[in-house]
Short mmCIF file of C-alpha atoms in Angstrom, two decimals:
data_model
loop_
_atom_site.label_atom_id
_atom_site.label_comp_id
_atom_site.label_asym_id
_atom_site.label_seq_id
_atom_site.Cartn_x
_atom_site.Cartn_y
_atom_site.Cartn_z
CA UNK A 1 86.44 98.77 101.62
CA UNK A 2 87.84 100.86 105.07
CA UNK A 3 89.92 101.45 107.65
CA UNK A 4 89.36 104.09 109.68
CA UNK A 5 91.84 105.34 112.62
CA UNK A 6 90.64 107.62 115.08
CA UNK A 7 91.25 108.84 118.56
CA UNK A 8 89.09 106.72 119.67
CA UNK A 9 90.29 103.43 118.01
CA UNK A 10 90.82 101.59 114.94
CA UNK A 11 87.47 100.25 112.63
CA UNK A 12 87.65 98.85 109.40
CA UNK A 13 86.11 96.31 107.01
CA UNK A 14 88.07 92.75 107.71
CA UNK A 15 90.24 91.49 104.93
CA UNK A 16 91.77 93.62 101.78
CA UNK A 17 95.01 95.50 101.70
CA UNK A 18 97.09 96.40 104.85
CA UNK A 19 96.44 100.12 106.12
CA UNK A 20 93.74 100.23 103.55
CA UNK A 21 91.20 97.71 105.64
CA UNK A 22 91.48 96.16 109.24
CA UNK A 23 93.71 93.11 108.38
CA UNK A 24 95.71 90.92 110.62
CA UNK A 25 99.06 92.99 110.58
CA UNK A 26 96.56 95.98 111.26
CA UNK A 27 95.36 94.62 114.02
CA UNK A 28 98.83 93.94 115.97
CA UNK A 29 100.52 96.91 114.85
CA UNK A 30 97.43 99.03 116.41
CA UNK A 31 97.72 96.65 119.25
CA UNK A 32 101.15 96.90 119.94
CA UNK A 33 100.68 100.53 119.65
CA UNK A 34 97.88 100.91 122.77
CA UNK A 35 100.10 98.94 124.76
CA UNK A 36 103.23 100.54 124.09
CA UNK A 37 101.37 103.77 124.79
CA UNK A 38 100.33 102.07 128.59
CA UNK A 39 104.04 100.86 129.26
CA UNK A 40 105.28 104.01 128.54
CA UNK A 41 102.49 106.04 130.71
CA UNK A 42 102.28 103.44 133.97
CA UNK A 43 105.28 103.20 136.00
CA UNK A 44 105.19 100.07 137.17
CA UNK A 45 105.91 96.43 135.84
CA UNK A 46 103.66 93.58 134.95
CA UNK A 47 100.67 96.07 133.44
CA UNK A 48 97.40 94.01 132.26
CA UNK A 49 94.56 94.78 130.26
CA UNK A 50 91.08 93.10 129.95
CA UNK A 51 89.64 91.96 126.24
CA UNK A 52 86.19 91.39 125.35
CA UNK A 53 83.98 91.05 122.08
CA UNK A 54 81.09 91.04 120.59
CA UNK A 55 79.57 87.74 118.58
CA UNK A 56 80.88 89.25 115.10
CA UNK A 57 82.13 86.12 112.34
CA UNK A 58 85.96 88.19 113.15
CA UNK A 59 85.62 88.47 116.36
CA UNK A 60 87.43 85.25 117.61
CA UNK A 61 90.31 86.13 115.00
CA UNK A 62 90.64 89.47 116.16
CA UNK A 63 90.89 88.55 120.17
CA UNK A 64 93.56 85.97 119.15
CA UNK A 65 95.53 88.56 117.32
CA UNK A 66 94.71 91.10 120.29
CA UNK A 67 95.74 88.87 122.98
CA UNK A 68 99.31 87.11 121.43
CA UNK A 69 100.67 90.67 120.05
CA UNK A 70 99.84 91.86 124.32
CA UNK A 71 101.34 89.23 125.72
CA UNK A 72 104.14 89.73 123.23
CA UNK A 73 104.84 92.74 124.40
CA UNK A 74 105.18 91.50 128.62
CA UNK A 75 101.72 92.71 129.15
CA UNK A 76 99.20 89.99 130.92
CA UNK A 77 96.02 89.01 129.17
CA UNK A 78 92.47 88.83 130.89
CA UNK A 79 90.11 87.52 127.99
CA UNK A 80 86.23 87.75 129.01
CA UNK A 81 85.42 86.28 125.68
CA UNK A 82 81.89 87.28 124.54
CA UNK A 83 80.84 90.47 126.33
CA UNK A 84 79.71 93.48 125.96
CA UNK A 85 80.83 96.86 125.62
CA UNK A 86 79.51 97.81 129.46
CA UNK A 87 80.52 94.76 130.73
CA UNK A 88 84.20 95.46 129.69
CA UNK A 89 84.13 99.04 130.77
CA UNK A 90 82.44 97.41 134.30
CA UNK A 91 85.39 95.05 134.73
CA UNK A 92 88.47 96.97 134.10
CA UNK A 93 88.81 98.32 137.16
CA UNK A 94 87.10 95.23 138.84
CA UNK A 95 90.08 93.63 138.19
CA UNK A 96 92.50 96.26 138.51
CA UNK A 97 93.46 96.40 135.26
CA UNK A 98 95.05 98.99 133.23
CA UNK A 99 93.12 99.45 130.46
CA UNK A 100 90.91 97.39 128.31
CA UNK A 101 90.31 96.34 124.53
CA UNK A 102 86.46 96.09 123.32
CA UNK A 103 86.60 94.47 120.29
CA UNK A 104 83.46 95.68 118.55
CA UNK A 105 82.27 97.82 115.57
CA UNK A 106 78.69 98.57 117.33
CA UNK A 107 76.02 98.72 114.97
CA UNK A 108 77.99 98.39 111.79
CA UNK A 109 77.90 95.58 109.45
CA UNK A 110 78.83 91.96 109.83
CA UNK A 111 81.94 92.93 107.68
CA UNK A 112 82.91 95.44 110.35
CA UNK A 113 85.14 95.22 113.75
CA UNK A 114 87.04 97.67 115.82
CA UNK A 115 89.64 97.77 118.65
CA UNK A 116 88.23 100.48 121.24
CA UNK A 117 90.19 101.55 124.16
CA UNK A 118 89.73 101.99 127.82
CA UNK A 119 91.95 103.75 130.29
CA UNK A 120 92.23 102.22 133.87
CA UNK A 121 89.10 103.63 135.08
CA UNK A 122 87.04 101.52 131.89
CA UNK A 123 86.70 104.21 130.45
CA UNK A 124 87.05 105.47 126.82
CA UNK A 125 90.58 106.93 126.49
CA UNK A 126 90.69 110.77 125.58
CA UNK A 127 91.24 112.69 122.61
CA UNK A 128 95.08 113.51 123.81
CA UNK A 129 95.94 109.81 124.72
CA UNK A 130 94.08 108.86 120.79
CA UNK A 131 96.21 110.86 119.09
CA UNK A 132 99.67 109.65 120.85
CA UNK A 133 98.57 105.90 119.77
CA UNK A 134 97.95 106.23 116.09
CA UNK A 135 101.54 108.22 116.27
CA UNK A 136 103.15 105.17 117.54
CA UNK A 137 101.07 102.91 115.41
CA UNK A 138 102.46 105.12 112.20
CA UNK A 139 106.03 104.62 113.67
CA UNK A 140 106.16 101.14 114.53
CA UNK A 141 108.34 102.19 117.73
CA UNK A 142 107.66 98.82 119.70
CA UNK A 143 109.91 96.69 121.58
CA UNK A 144 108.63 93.50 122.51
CA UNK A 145 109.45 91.04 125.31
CA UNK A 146 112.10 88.77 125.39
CA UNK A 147 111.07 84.98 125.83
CA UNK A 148 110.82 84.93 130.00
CA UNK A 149 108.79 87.88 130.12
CA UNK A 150 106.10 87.32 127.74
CA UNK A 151 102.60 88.16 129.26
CA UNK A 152 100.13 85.74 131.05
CA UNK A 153 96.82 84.95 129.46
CA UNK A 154 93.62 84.08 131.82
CA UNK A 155 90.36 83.72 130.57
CA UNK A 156 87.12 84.61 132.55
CA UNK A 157 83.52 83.66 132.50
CA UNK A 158 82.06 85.44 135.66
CA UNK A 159 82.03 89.04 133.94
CA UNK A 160 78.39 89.38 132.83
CA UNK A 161 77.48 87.57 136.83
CA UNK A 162 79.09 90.53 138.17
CA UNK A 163 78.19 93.37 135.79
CA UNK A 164 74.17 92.11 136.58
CA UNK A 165 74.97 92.00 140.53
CA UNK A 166 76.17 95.28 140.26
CA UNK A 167 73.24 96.66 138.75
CA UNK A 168 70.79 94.33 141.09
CA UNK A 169 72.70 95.82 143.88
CA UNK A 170 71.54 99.77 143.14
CA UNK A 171 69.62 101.41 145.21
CA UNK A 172 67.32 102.37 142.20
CA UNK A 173 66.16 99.39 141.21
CA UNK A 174 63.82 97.76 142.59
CA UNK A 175 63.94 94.08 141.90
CA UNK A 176 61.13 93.12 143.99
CA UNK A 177 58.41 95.94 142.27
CA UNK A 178 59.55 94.33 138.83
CA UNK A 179 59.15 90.86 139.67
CA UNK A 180 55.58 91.39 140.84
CA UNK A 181 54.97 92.44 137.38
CA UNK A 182 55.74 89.35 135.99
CA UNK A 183 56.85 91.37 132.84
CA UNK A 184 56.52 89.14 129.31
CA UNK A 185 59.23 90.81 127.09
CA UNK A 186 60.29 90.54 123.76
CA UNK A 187 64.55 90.86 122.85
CA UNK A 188 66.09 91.35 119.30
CA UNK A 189 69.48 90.94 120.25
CA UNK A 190 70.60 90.84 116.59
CA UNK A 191 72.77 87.42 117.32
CA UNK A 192 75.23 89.05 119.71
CA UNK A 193 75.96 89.01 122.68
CA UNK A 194 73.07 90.75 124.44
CA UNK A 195 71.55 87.37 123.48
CA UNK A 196 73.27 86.24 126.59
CA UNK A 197 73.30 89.49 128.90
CA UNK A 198 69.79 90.92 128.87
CA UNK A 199 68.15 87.19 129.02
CA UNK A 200 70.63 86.37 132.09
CA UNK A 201 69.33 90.08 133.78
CA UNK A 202 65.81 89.41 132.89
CA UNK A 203 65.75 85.95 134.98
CA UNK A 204 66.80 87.85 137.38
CA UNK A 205 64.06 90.61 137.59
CA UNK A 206 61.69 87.46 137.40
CA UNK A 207 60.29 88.11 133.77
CA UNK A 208 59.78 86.27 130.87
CA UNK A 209 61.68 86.31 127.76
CA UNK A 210 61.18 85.93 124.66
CA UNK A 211 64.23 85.63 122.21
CA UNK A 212 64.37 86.64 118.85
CA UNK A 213 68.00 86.60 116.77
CA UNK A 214 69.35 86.12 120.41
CA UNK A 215 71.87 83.03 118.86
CA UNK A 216 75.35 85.00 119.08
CA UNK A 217 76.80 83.54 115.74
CA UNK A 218 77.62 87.06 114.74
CA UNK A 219 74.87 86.61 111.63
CA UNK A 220 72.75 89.82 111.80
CA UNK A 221 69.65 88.97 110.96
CA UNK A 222 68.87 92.80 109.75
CA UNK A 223 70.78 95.92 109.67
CA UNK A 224 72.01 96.04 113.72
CA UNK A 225 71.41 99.92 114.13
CA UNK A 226 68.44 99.79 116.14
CA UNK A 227 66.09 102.22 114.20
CA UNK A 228 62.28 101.82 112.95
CA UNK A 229 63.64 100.27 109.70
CA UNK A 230 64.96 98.00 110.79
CA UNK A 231 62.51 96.56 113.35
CA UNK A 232 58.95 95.22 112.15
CA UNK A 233 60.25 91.35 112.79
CA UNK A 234 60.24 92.25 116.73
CA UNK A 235 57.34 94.68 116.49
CA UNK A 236 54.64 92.09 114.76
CA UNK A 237 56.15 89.44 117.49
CA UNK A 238 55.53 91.35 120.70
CA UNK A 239 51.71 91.89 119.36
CA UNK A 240 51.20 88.52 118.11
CA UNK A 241 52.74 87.26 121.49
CA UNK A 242 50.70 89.88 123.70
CA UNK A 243 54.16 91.20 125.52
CA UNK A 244 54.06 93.60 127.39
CA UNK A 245 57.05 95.42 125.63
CA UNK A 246 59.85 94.67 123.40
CA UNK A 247 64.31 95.40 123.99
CA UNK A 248 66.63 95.94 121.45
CA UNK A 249 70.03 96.21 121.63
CA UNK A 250 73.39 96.48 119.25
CA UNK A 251 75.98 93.77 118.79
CA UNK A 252 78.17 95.97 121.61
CA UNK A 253 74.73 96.46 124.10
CA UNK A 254 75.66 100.16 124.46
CA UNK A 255 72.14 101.40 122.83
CA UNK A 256 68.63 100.48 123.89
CA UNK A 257 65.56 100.60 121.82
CA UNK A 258 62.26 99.91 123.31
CA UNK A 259 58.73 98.57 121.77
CA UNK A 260 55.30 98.98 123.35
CA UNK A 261 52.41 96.38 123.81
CA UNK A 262 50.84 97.83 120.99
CA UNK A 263 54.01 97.00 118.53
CA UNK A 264 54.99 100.39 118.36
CA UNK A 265 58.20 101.86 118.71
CA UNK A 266 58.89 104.03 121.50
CA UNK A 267 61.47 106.14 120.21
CA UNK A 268 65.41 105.78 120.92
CA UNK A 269 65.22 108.99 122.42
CA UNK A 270 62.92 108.95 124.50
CA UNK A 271 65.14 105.81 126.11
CA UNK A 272 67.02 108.62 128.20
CA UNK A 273 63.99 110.52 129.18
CA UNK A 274 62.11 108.03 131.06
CA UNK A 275 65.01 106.68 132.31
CA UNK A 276 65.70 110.57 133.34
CA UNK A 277 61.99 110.75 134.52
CA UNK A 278 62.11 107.95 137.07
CA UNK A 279 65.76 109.10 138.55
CA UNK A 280 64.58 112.79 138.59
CA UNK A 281 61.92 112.60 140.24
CA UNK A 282 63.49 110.83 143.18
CA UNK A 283 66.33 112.70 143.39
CA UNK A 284 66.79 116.46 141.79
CA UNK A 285 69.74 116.81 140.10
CA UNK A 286 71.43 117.40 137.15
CA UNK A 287 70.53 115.85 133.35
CA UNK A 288 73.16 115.46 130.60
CA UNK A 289 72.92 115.04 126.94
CA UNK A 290 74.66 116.20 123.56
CA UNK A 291 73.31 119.18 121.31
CA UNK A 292 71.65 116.69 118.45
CA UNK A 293 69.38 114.92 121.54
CA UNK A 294 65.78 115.48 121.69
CA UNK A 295 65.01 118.60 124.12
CA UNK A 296 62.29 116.01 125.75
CA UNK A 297 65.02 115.54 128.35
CA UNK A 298 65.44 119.40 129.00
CA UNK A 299 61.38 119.78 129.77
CA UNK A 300 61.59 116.51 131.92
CA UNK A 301 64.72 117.78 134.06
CA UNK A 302 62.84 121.27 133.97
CA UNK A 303 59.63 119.62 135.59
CA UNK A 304 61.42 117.70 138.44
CA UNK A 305 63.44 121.32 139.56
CA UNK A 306 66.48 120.18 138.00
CA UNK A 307 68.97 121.03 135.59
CA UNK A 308 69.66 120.60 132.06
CA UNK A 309 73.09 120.80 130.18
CA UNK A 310 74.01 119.82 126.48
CA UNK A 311 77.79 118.54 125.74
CA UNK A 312 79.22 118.18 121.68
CA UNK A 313 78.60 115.29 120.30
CA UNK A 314 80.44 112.30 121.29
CA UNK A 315 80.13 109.55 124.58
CA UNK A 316 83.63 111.42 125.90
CA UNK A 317 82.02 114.78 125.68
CA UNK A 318 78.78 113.46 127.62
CA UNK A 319 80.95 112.11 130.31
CA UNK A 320 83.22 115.17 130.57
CA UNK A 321 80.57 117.09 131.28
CA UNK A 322 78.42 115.03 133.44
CA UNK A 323 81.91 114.73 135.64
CA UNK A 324 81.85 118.52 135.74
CA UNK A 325 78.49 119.28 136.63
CA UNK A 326 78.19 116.40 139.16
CA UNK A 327 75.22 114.62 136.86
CA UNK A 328 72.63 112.09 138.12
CA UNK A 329 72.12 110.77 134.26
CA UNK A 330 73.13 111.27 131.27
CA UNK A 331 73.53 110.01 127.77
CA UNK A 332 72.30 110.27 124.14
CA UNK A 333 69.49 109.95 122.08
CA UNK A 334 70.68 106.90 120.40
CA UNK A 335 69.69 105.17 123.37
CA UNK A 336 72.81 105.83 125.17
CA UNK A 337 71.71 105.42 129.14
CA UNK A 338 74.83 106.46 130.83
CA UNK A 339 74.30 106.08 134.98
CA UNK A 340 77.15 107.17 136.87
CA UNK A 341 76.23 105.83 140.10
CA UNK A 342 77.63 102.27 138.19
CA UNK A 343 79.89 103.83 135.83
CA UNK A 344 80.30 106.19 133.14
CA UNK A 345 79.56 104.48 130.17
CA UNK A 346 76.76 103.82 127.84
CA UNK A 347 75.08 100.99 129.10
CA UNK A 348 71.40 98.80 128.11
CA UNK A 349 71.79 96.83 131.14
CA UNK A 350 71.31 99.28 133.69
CA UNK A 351 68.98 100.80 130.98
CA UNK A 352 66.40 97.92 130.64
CA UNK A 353 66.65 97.93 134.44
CA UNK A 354 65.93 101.42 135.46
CA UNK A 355 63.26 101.25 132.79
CA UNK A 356 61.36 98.25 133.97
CA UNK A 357 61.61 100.03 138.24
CA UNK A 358 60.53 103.38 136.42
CA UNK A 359 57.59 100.95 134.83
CA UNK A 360 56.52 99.11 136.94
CA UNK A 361 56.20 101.63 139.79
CA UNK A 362 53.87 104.11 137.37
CA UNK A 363 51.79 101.12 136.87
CA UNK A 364 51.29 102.35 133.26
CA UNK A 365 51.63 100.06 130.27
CA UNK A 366 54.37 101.31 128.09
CA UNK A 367 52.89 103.32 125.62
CA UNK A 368 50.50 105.08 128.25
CA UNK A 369 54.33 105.85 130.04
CA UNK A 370 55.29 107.21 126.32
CA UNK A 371 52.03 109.30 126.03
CA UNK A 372 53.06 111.01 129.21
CA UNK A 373 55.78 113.02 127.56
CA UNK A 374 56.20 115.81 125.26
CA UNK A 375 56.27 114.44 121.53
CA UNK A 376 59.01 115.64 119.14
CA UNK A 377 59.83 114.73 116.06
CA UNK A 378 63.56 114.48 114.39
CA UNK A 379 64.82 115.66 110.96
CA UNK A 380 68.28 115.11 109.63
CA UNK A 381 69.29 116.81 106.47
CA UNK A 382 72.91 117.64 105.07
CA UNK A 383 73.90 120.48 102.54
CA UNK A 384 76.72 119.92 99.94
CA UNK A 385 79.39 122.38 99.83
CA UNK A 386 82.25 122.78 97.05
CA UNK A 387 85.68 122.08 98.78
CA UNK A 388 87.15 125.71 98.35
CA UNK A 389 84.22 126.98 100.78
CA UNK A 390 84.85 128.02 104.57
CA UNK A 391 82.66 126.25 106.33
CA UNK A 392 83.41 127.34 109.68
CA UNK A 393 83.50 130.78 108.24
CA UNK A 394 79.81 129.58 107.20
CA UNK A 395 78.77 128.83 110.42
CA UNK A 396 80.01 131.69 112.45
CA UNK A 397 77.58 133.71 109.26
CA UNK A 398 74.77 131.55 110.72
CA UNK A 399 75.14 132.21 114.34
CA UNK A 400 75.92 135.93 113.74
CA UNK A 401 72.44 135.98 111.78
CA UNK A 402 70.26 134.56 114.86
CA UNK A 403 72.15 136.14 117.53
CA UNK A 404 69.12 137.03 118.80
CA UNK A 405 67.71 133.81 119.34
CA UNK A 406 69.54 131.12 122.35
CA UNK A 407 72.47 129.92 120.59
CA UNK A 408 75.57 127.80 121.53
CA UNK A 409 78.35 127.10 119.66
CA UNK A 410 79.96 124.33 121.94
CA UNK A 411 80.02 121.77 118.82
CA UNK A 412 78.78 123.80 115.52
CA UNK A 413 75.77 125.86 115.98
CA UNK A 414 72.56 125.18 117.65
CA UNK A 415 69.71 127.41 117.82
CA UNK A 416 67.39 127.17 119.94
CA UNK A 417 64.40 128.76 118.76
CA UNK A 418 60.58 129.05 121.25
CA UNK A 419 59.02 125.98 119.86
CA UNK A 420 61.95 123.57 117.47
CA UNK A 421 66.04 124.09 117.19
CA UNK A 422 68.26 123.29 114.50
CA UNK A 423 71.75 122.00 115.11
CA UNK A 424 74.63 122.86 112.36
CA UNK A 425 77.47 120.74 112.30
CA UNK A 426 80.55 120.73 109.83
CA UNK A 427 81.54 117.16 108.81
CA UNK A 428 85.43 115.68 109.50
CA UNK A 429 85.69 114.22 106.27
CA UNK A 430 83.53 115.86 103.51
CA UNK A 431 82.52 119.48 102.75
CA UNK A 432 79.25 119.07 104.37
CA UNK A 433 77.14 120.55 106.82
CA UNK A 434 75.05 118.34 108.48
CA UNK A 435 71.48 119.84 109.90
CA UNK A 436 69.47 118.51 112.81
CA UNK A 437 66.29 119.86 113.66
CA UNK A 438 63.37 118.88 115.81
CA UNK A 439 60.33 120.45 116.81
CA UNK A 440 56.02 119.12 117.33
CA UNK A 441 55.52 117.39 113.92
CA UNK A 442 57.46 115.57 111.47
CA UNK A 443 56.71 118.02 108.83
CA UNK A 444 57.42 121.61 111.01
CA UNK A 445 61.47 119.79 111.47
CA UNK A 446 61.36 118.54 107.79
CA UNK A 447 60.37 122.34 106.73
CA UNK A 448 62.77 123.79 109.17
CA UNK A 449 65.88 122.11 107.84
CA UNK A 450 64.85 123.13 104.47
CA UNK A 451 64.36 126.64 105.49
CA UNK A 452 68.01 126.37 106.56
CA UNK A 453 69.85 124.81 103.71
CA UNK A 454 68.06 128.19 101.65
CA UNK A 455 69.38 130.67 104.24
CA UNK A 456 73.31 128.79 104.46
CA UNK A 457 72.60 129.28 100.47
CA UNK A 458 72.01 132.93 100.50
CA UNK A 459 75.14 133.30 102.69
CA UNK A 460 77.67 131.58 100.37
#
């Protein structure tokens, strides 16, 4: 099976061999390590950190482990129990914390969890901080408390309560335009926890739900990424139950899908542009999103008089940048809504929010809101290298050779041609370049990745 240890946490398959998959004495020593890494960065005594999961079969076993090896170590436990991934990031500083565990392995498999960690602002911990906790993880440098000073464990069940007043309590939503819709929606919350969330927020904007796999028993019902694949169980519901759209979320609730009346997907990405659309157009500003999101979001920003900016890859490099350039949304095309103005993280709260204002104030059914924006279509191809190849060397070829076409080389290459772009990206782990494209029809991005793997060919 896996383990994987990255800067940004720990995921792995449960069970297995230590250091070869994400067993129990994985789990402390990775957990000792984070909050080592906080007692040795905060001067002060008495540090806590706040722990939440998703509904995954492990996840119970995991907290347990999480929570003992903390308070083992002097540090003071606030469990939320079943949350989300925005809820945590919400409540860490809501509590004053100083950092936070999400115990989640988003949309992978049942067979999957992960320890993710947040800095004091609930926030995903950078690449710097990473690094210096899998180096005390390797060394096994902890020293634990002695039997007086062990950490205090609370648990609390107000968290999602205060993540959903937050969001009722923004200026941009409007509660009182979405209730007069009396909205009849559909949610696939693949048996996690947005089972609980999104119906408690939709009471609240005064529509109707209608649950499917919304039990959070950690089963998934179907492959949790929320793509088209995946999806014809909600689709056929919300026409057979004449909704007026369909939500789904991930096990973590960091990425929202949508579905139209008609049973028809809306597109991930274009999650972030009408989301963009609606804030945009009340307020000019700038628009963030990485260099493999659709450029739907670049043309919307364009047509409200604002700006457009493209960050690598990655939630942290989103959020840098949207920090820099002062941003009124960002996020990414896997239905990543990241709203600053309630915190910088990916969140489908806010998201199905914002959404249902922006709908319900163009009085347009959902797929005549969809209609109303530039249609692109997505390819994603990969070309196989032998391991003795340069492949940055490659790509440096490849940016030389369209030099005279927009390029950036922020996180691999992207070239931005009049009508499509293609996006080059070396892989971490395999000699591999992986190829985005997008442009008007399926086939035109198909063709233009293909057109690419022959030219990286001719440069080998």
């Amino acid at each position: 099976m896996s383990l994987i240890k990255s800067i940004s946490g720990i995921r792995g398959t449960i069970g297995g061999k230590v250091d070869e998959n994400l067993t129990p004495l994985d789990i402390v020593k990775f957990s000792a390590a984070f909050g080592t890494w906080l007692q040795t960065n905060k001067n002060k005594k008495n540090l806590t950190i706040v722990v939440g999961r998703d509904a995954r079969i492990s996840g119970k076993m995991v907290n347990s482990l999480v929570c003992a090896t903390l308070q083992g170590l002097g540090i003071n436990v606030i469990d939320l129990g079943l949350s989300t991934t925005p809820t945590v990031e919400i409540m860490v500083p809501e509590l004053n914390a100083d950092g936070g565990i999400i115990l989640t392995a988003s949309h992978n498999p049942k067979e999957w969890n992960a320890l993710k960690l947040l800095n004091e602002k609930g926030e995903f911990i950078n690449s710097e901080n990473g690094a210096d906790v899998l180096k005390l993880a390797e060394d096994e440098s902890f020293s634990f408390a002695e039997v007086d000073d062990l950490g205090t464990y609370e648990e609390r069940n107000d968290a999602f309560d205060i993540h959903i007043q937050q969001i009722l309590n923004l200026p941009m939503v409007d509660v009182k335009a979405i209730k007069a819709k009396n909205y009849k929606i559909v949610l696939d919350a693949v048996n996690s926890t947005g089972g609980i969330a999104i119906p408690m927020l939709l009471e609240k904007l005064g529509c109707e739900t209608i649950k499917l796999y919304c039990e959070p028993n950690g089963q998934f019902p179907h492959n949790p990424e929320p793509l088209k694949e995946h999806l014809g169980d909600i689709c056929a519901l919300v026409k057979s139950e004449k909704a007026d759209l369909g939500i789904v979320v991930d096990p973590d609730v960091d990425r929202l899908a949508l579905v139209d009346e008609n049973g028809d997907l809306f597109g991930e990405e274009y999650t972030l542009v009408a989301v963009a659309d609606y804030l945009l157009k009340n307020k000019k500003g700038v628009a963030i999103s990485n260099l493999s999101s659709s450029r739907a979001l670049r043309d919307i920003a364009k047509n409200h008089g604002s700006e457009y900016f493209a960050s690598a890859v990655g939630e942290v490099n989103v959020v840098n940048l949207m920090k820099e350039k002062n941003a009124v949304i960002g996020g990414e095309g896997n239905g990543g809504i990241i709203y600053p103005d309630l915190h910088f993280g990916r969140d489908s709260l806010v998201g199905v929010a914002l959404f249902l204002t922006h709908l319900a104030k163009e009085n347009k059914s959902v797929s005549e809101l969809r209609s109303s924006y530039p249609s692109y279509f997505m390819g994603k191809k990969k070309i196989q290298l032998t391991p003795e190849i340069d492949v940055d060397a490659l790509l440096t070829k490849m940016e030389k050779e369209y030099q005279n076409e927009e390029v950036s080389t922020v996180d691999g290459v992207k070239i931005d041609f009049e009508k499509n772009w293609v996006h080059l990206r070396k892989s971490n782990t395999e000699p591999i370049i992986r190829i985005y494209t997008e442009a008007f029809s399926q086939e035109e991005a198909d063709d233009l990745g293909d057109k690419m793997i022959e030219k990286i060919k001719s440069l080998v």
